[in-house]
XYZ file of C-alpha atoms in Angstrom:
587
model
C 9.298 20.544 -2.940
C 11.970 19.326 -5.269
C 9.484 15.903 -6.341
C 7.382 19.025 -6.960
C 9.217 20.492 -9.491
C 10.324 17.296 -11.025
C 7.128 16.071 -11.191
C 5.857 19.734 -13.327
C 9.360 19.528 -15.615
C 11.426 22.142 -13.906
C 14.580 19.484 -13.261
C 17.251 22.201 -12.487
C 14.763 23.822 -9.491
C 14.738 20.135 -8.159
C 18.373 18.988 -8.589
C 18.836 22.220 -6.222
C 16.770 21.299 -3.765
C 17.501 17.810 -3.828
C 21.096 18.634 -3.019
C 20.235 20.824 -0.623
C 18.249 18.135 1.681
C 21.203 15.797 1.450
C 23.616 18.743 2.708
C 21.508 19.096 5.439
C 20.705 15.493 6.088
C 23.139 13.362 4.560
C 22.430 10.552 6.277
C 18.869 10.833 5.219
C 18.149 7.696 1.957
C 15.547 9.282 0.435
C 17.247 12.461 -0.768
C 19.761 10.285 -2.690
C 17.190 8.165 -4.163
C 15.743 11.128 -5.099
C 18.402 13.034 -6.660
C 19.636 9.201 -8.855
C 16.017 9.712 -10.034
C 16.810 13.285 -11.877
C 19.979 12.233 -12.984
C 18.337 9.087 -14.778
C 15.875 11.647 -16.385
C 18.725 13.909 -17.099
C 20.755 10.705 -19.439
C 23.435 10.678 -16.329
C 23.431 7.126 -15.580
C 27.052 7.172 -14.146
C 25.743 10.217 -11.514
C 22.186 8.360 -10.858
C 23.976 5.271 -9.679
C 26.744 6.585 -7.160
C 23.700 8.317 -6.333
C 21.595 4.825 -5.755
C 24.544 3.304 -4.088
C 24.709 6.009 -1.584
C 21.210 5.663 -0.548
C 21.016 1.684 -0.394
C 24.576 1.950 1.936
C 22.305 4.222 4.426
C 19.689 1.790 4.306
C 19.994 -1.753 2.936
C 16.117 -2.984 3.329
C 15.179 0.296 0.852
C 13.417 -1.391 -1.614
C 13.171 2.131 -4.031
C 16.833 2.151 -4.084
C 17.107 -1.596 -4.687
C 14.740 -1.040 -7.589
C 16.210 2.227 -8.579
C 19.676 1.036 -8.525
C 18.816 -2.219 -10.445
C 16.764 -0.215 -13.061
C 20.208 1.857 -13.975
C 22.312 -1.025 -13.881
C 19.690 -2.355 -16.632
C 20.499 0.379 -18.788
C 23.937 0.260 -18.092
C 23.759 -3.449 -19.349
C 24.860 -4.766 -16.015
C 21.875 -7.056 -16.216
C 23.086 -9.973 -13.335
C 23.009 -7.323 -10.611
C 20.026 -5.660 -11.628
C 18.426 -9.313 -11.629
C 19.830 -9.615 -8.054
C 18.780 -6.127 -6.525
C 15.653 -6.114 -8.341
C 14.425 -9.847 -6.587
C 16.111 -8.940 -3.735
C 13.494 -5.639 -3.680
C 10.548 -8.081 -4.580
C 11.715 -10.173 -1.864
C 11.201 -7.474 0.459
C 8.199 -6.545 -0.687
C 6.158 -8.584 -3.040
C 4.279 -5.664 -3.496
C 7.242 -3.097 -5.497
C 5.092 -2.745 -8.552
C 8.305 -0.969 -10.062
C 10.752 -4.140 -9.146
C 8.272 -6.736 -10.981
C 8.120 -4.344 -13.790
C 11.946 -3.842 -13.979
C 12.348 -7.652 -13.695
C 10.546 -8.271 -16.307
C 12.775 -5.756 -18.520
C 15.643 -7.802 -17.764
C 14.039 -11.522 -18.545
C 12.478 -9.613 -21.787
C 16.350 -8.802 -22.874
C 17.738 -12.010 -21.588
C 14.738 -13.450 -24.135
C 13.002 -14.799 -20.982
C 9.744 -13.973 -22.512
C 7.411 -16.428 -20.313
C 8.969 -15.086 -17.286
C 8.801 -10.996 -18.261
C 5.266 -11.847 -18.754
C 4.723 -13.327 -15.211
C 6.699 -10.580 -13.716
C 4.354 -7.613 -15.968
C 1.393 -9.794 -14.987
C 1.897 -9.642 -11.410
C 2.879 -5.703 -11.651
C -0.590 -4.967 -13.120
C -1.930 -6.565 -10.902
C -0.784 -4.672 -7.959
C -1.540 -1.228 -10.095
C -4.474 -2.446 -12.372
C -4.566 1.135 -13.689
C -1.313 1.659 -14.698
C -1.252 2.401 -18.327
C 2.112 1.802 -18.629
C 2.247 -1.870 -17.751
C -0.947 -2.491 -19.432
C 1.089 -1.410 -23.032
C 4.236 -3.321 -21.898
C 2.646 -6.394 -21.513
C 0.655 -6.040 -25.383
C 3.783 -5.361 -27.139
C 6.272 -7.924 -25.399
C 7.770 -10.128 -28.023
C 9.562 -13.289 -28.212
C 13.516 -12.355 -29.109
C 14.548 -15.877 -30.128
C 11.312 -17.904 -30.776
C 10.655 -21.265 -29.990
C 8.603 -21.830 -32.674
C 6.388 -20.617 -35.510
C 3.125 -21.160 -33.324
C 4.845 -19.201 -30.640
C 5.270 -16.130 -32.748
C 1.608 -16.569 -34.695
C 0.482 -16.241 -30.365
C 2.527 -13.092 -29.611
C 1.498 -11.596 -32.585
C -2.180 -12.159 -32.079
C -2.151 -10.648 -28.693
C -0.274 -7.675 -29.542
C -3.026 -6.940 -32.086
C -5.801 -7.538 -30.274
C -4.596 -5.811 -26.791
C -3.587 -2.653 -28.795
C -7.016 -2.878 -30.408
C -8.196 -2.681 -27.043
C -5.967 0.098 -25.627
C -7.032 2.875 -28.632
C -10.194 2.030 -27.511
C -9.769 2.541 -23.358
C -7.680 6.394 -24.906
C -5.400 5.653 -21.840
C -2.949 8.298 -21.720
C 0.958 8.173 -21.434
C 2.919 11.590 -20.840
C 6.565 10.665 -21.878
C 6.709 7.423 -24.103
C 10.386 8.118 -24.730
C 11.134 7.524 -21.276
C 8.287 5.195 -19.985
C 7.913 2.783 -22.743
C 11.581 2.829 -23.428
C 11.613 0.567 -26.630
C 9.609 0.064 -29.961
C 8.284 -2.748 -31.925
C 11.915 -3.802 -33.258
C 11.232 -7.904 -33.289
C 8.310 -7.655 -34.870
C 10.167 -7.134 -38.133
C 12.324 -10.814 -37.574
C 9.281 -12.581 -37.833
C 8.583 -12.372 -41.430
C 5.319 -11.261 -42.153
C 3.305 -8.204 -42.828
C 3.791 -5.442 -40.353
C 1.860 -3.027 -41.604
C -1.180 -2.830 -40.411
C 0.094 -3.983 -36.430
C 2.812 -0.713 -36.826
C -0.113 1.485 -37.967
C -2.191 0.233 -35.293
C 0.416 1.464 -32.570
C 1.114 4.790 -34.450
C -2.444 5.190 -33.924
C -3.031 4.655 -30.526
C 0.135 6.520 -29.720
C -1.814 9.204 -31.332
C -4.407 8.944 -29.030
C -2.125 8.504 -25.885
C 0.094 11.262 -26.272
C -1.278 14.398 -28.127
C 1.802 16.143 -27.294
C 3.757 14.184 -30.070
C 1.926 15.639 -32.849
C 4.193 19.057 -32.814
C 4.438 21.089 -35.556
C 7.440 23.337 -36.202
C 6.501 26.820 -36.689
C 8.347 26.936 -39.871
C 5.792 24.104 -41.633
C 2.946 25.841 -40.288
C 2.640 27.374 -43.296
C 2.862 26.358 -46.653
C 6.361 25.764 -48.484
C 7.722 28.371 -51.162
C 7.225 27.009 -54.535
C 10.332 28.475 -55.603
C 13.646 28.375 -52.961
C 16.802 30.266 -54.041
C 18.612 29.244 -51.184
C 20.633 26.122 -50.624
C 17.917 22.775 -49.191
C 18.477 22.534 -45.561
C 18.695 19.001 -45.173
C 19.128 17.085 -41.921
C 19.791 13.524 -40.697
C 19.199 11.469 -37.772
C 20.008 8.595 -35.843
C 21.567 7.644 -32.596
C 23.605 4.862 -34.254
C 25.922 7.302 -36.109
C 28.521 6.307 -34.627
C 30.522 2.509 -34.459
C 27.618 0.478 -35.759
C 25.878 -0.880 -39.084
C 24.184 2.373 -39.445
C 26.833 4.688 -38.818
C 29.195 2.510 -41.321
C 26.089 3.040 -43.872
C 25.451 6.384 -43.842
C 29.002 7.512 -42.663
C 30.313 8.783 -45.832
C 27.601 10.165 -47.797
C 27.150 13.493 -46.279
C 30.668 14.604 -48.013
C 29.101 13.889 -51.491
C 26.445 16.605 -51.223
C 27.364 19.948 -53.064
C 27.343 22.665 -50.975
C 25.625 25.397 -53.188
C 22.957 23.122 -53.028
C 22.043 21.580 -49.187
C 22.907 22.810 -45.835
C 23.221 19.208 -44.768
C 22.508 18.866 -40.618
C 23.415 15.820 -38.618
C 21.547 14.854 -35.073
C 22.265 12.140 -32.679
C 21.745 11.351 -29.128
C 23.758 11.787 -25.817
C 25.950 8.863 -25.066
C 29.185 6.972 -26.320
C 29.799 9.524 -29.189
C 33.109 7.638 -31.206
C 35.615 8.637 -33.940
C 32.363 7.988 -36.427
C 30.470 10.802 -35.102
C 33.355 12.844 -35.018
C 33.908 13.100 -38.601
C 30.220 13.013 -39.679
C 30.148 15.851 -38.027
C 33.188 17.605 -39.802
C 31.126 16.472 -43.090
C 27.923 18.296 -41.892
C 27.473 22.285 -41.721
C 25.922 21.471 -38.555
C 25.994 18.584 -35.865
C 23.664 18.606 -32.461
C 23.817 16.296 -29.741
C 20.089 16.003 -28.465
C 18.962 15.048 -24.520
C 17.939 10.835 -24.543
C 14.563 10.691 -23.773
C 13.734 14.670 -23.430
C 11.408 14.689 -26.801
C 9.981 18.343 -25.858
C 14.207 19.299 -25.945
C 14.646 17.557 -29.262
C 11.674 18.646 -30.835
C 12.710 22.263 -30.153
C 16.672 22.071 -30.895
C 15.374 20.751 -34.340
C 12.723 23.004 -35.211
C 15.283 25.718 -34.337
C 17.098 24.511 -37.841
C 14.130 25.123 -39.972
C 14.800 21.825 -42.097
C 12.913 21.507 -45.450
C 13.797 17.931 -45.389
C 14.760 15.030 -42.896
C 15.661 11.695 -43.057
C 15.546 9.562 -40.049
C 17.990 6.707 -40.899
C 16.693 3.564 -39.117
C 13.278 4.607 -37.726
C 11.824 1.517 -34.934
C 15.866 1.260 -33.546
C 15.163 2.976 -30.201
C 12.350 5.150 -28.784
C 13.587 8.728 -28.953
C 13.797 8.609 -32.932
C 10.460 6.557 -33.406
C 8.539 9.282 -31.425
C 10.209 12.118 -32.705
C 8.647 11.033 -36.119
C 5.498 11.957 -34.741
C 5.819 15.605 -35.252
C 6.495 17.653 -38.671
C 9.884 18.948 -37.931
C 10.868 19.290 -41.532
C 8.444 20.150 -44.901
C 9.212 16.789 -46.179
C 10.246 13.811 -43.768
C 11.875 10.576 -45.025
C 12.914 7.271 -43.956
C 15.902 5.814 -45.039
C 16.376 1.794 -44.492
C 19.087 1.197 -42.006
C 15.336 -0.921 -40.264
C 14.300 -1.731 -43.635
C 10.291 -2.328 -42.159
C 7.689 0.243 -42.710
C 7.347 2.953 -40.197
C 3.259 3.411 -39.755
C 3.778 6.860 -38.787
C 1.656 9.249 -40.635
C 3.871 11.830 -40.720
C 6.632 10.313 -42.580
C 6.445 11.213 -45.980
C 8.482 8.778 -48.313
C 10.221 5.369 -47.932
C 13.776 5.463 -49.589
C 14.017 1.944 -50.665
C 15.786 0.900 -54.497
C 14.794 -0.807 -57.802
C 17.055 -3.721 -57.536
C 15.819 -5.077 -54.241
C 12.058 -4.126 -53.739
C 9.348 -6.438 -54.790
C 7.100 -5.907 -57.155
C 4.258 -4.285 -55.885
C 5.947 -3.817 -52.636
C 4.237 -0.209 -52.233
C 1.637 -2.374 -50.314
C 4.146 -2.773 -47.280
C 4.495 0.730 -46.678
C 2.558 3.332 -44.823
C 5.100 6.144 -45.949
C 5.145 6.471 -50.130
C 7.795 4.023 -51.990
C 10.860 5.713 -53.904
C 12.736 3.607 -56.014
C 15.673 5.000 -56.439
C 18.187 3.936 -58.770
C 20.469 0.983 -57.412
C 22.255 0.685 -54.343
C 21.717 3.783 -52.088
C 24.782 3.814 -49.552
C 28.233 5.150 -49.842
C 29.597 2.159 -48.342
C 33.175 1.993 -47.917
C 35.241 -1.860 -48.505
C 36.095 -3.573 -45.380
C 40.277 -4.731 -45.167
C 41.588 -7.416 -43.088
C 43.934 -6.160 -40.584
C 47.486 -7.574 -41.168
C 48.740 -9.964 -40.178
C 45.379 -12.094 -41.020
C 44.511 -14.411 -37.955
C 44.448 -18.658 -38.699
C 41.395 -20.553 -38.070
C 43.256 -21.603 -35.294
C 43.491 -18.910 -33.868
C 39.825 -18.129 -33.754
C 39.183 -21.615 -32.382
C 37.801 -22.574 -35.574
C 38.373 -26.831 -37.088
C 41.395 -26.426 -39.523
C 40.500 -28.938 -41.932
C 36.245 -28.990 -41.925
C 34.236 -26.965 -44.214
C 32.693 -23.892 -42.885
C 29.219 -22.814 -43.406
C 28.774 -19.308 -41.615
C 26.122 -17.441 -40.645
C 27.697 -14.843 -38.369
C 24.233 -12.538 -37.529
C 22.670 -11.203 -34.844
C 20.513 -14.860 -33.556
C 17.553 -12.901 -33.379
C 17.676 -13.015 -36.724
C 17.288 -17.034 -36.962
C 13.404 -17.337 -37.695
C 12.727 -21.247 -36.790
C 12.074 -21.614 -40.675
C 15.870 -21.162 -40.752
C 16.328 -24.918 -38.475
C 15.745 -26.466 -41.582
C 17.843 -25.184 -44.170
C 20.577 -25.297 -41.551
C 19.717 -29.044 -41.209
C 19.306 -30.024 -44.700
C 22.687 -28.360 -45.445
C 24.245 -30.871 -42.821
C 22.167 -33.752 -43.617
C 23.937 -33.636 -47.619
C 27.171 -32.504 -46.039
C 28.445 -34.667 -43.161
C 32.036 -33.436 -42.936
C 30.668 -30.065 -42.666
C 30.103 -27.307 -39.773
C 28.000 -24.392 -39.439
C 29.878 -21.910 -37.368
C 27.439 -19.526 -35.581
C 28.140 -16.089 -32.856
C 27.120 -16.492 -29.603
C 24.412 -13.877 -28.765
C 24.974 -10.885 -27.231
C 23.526 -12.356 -23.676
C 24.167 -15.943 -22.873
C 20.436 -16.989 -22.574
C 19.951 -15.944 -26.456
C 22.559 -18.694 -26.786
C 21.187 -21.534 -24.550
C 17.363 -20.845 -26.450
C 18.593 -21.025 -29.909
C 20.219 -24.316 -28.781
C 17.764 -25.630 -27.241
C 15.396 -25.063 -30.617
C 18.344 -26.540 -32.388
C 18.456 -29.950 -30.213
C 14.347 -30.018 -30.154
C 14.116 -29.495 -33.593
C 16.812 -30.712 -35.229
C 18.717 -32.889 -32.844
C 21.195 -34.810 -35.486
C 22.307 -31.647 -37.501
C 22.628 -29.522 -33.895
C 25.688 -31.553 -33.260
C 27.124 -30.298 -36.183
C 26.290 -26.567 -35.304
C 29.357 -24.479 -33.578
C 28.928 -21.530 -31.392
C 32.030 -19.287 -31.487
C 32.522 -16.197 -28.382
C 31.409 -12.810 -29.417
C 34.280 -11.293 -31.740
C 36.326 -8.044 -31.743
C 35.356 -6.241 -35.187
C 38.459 -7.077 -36.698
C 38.148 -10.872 -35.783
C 34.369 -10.467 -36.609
C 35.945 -9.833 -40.587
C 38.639 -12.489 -40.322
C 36.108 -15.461 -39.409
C 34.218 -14.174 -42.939
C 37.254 -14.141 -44.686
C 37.972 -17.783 -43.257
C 34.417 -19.143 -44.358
C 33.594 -21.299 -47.411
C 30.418 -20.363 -47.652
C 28.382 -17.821 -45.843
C 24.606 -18.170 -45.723
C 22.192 -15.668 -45.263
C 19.367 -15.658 -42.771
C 15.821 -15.969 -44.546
C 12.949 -13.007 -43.755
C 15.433 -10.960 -42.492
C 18.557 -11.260 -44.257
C 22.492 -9.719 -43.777
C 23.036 -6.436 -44.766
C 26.508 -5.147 -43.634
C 27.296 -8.599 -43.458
C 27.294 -8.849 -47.189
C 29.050 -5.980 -48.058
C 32.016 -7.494 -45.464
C 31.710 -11.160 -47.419
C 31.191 -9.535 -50.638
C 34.997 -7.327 -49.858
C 36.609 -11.091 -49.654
C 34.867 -12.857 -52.493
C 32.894 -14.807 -50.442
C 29.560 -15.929 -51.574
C 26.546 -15.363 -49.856
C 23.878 -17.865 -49.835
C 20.818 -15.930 -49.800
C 16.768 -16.877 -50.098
C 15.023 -13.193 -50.927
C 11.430 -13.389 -49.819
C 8.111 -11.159 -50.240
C 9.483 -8.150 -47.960
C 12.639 -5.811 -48.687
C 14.715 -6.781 -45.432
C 14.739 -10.176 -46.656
C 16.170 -8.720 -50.184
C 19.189 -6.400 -48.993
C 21.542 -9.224 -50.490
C 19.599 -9.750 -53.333
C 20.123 -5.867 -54.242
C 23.960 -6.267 -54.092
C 23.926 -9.172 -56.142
C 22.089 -7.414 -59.067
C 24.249 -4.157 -58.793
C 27.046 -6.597 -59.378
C 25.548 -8.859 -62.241
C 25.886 -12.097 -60.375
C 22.696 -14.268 -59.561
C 24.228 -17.797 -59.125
C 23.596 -17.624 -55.030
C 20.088 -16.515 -55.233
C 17.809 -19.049 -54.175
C 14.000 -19.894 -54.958
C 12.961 -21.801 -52.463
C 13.842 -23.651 -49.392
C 15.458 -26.722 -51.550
C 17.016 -24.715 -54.030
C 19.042 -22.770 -51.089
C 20.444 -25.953 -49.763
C 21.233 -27.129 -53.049
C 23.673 -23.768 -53.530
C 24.755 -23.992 -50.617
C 25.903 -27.800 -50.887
C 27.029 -26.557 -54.234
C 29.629 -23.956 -53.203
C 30.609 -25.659 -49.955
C 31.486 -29.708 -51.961
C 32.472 -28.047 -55.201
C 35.835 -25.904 -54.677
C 35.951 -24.873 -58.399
C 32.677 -23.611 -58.371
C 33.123 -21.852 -55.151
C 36.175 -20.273 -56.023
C 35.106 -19.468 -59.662
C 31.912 -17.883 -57.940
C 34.611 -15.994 -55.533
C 36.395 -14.219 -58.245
C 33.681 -13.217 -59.848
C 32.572 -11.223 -56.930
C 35.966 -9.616 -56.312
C 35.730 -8.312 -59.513
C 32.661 -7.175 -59.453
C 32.362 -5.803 -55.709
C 33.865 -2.175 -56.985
C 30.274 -1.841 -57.939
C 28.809 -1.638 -54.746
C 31.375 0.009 -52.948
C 31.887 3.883 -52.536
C 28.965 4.272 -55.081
C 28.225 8.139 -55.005
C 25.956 7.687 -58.067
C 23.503 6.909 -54.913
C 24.004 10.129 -53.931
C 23.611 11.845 -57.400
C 20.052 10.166 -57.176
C 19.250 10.953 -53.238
C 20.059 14.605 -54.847
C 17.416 14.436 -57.715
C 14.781 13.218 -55.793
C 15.383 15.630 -52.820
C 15.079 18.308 -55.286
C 11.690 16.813 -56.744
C 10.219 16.057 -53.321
C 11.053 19.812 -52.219
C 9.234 20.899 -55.500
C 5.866 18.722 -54.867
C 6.065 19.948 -51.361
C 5.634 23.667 -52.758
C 2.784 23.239 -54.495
């Protein structure tokens, strides 16, 4: 009875019941499996797991609590047990559908691609049907590429099977919970995404009708004239310790209160000193369910927003869908993912005039703003004192340091190249690089390195994964830091730009490949903007052989980094065009 009611949405019926079979048979698995499963719906990983446990230490051989257990130890990012339980499950049975799919969610974040495909493959084929699988295995994506061909393959099939899936209008009830991710590496690969993400807004469409919701409060038109203070809301589940929440941290102070009712919304989970003073900043701050989107939907149509911004839409799933619906008269997206949304309901793209392309309305689905400069309120990194050596961060004392401290999903393989003609000019040199955030991102990216540049990859350093205030000091101890090309630094530019170091940057066609070139206008400085491949290893040999130049370019940019720091002038023009956009949305 309680898989009943879990199965038609009533999850507090079933959590009674549930407990109510394991106080009368304790000893019995499948009530614990059972229960773990609510709990993981609920957000409750820590309860779903003791839960998990308690069933696999009644019986050993159960292959749903093997898989169960190794699916929250997945999200828990305790991915070498959940590799263990889950092909101990398949082992088993060859025949857990669930455990191959779960398997291939950890090779797919371990940027096994080959084998999450094998292990997706062989799921469908024990559930042929399955919708599910069938959309996991067109959008799976390469994290660290082997090559440009590789990603031209990937990209290809993703097309073509999503073609095919609008077609078959399969259905899928929850995709917050059983899709679990977006189409975040598409936007590494540099290239067009706009017609692939409006492809999957429009067979998500299709496949879940539900996500079309419409407040009650836009089911009718908007005043043309409000008296009232704007209701204005924000949301993101990365306001809190990260890039985004550093970004937008700060700016909800600057609004004037006669004029917006600002409203802040994030997700459950690790909720940090940064959320807690956004949400002193904000009239009102709600914590919505992961995953629940009917629960979300409803605790923000409950506001009656005229406007929302979602600040990094194609992060995580619960945000992405949520932009589905019309929860607000006028819906933005802000560009903490700086690549187009393809959601129809999202109104305008907040993007600047010092960084966009011309013409670069073309790679949007939502309309282009240009607003006026630099549009964060982005407070200056400091050093924590006493500043560490190079030494001490197991960095050469005496060799010049090229760094390119981001995320390695960011290194397109175009990027081998500049790295290696760097090194090829500059033979005392190093390029000093972050290990990735699992160890396989590492050994793939090095691999690339010795196939495709063997002589320079000897010159190549990977550092351990630092705290955030030795993450600063290995910046501050650079020569030179370069910039990734297609997708290029953004917080990492304001932090080299706060010590005067330059940033070696190569701004191509699309705006997340121009974030650096933005703060570089804004400051009046355009001597570490390249034009091409050559002309970025020229710079770069330039600052890192020359120390006059280098330093000259250094103090130039400490005295003109007060420009792009704590710039509420952003605000002042966030303000202007709210106040337009709520005007058009009147008439």
């Amino acid at each position: 009875l309680g898989i009943l009611l879990k199965d038609r949405g009533e999850l507090k019926q079933a959590e009674g019941l549930f407990l109510k079979a394991i106080e009368l048979a304790p000893e019995h698995a499948d009530g614990h499996t059972s229960l773990g499963g609510l709990y993981a719906r609920y957000g409750k990983k820590n309860e779903a797991i003791a839960c998990y446990r308690a069933a696999l230490d009644l019986d050993p051989s159960s292959t749903d609590a093997l898989t169960n257990l190794g699916t929250a130890l997945r999200f828990i990012g305790q991915y070498v047990e959940a590799y263990e339980l889950l092909t101990h499950a398949i082992e088993i049975d060859p025949n857990q559908a669930k455990a191959h799919e779960e398997l291939a969610a950890v090779f797919r974040e371990w940027g096994a691609v080959g084998k999450a495909r094998a292990h997706l493959q062989r799921a469908l084929e024990i559930e042929p049907e399955n919708a599910v699988l069938r959309l996991k295995l067109a959008t799976l994506l390469p994290i660290i590429a082997e090559s440009k061909q590789q990603i031209l393959e990937y990209r290809e099939r993703f097309g073509e099977k999503i073609s095919t899936l609008t077609r078959d209008n399969i259905s899928i009830e929850n995709p917050a919970w059983d899709i679990e991710r977006t189409n975040f590496y598409l936007a590494y690969h540099g290239m067009d995404d706009k017609p692939m993400q409006e492809a999957v807004a429009r067979f998500y469409q299709g496949a879940c009708p539900s996500l079309s919701f419409v407040a009650p409060h836009c089911r009718t038109a908007m005043p043309v004239n409000i008296e009232r203070p704007i209701r204005l809301g924000f949301i993101s589940r990365y306001f809190r310790d990260h890039a985004i929440g550093w970004t937008f941290g700060r700016a909800l102070a600057a609004y004037p209160k006669d004029r917006f009712r600002t409203f802040l919304y994030t997700f459950e989970g690790d909720l940090d000193n940064v959320w807690q003073e956004m949400s002193k900043q904000a009239d009102n701050a709600v914590i919505l369910p992961e995953h629940n989107l009917a629960a979300c939907r409803k605790a923000i149509a409950a506001d009656k927003l005229d406007i929302l911004v979602y600040s990094d839409i194609g992060m995580e799933p619960t945000s992405y869908f949520l932009a589905f619906s019309r929860l607000a008269h006028v819906q933005c997206v802000a560009g903490g993912h700086p690549v187009t949304s393809g959601v129809p309901t999202l109104d305008y793209w907040l993007g600047n005039d010092l960084g966009e392309a011309d013409g670069a309305e073309a790679h949007y689905s939502e309309k282009l703003v240009r607003l006026k400069g630099i549009s964060n309120n982005y407070q200056r990194a400091r050093l924590q004192q006493p500043a560490k050596t190079r030494a001490e961060l197991g960095l050469p004392e005496a060799a010049l340091l090229y760094t390119c401290p981001q995320s390695l999903f960011k290194f397109h393989p175009d990027f081998d190249d500049l790295l290696a003609g760097i090194l090829s000019r500059d033979s005392a040199a190093e390029i000093i690089l972050i290990e990735g955030q699992h160890p396989h991102w590492t050994d793939l990216l090095r691999a690339r390195f010795n196939q495709n540049i063997a002589d320079a990859s000897k010159q190549i350093k990977f550092i351990p994964r630092q705290s955030g205030a030795d993450y600063l000091q290995l910046i501050a101890l650079a020569d030179v830091v370069l910039d990734t090309p297609h997708f290029c630094g953004g917080n990492t530019s304001y932090e080299a730009f706060a010590f005067g170091k330059p940033v070696v940057t190569l701004p191509g066609e699309f705006m997340r490949s121009r974030l650096t070139l933005g703060l570089y206008r804004q400051m009046g400085i355009e001597d570490a903007i390249a034009a091409t491949s050559g002309d970025y290893i020229n710079i770069a040999v330039k600052l890192g052989t020359d120390k006059n130049a280098r330093a000259a370019l250094g103090e130039r940019i400490a005295k003109a980094h007060g420009l792009i720091f704590n710039a509420n002038s952003a605000i002042r023009d966030h303000e202007r065009f709210f106040l337009e956009a709520m005007a058009l949305a009147g008439h």
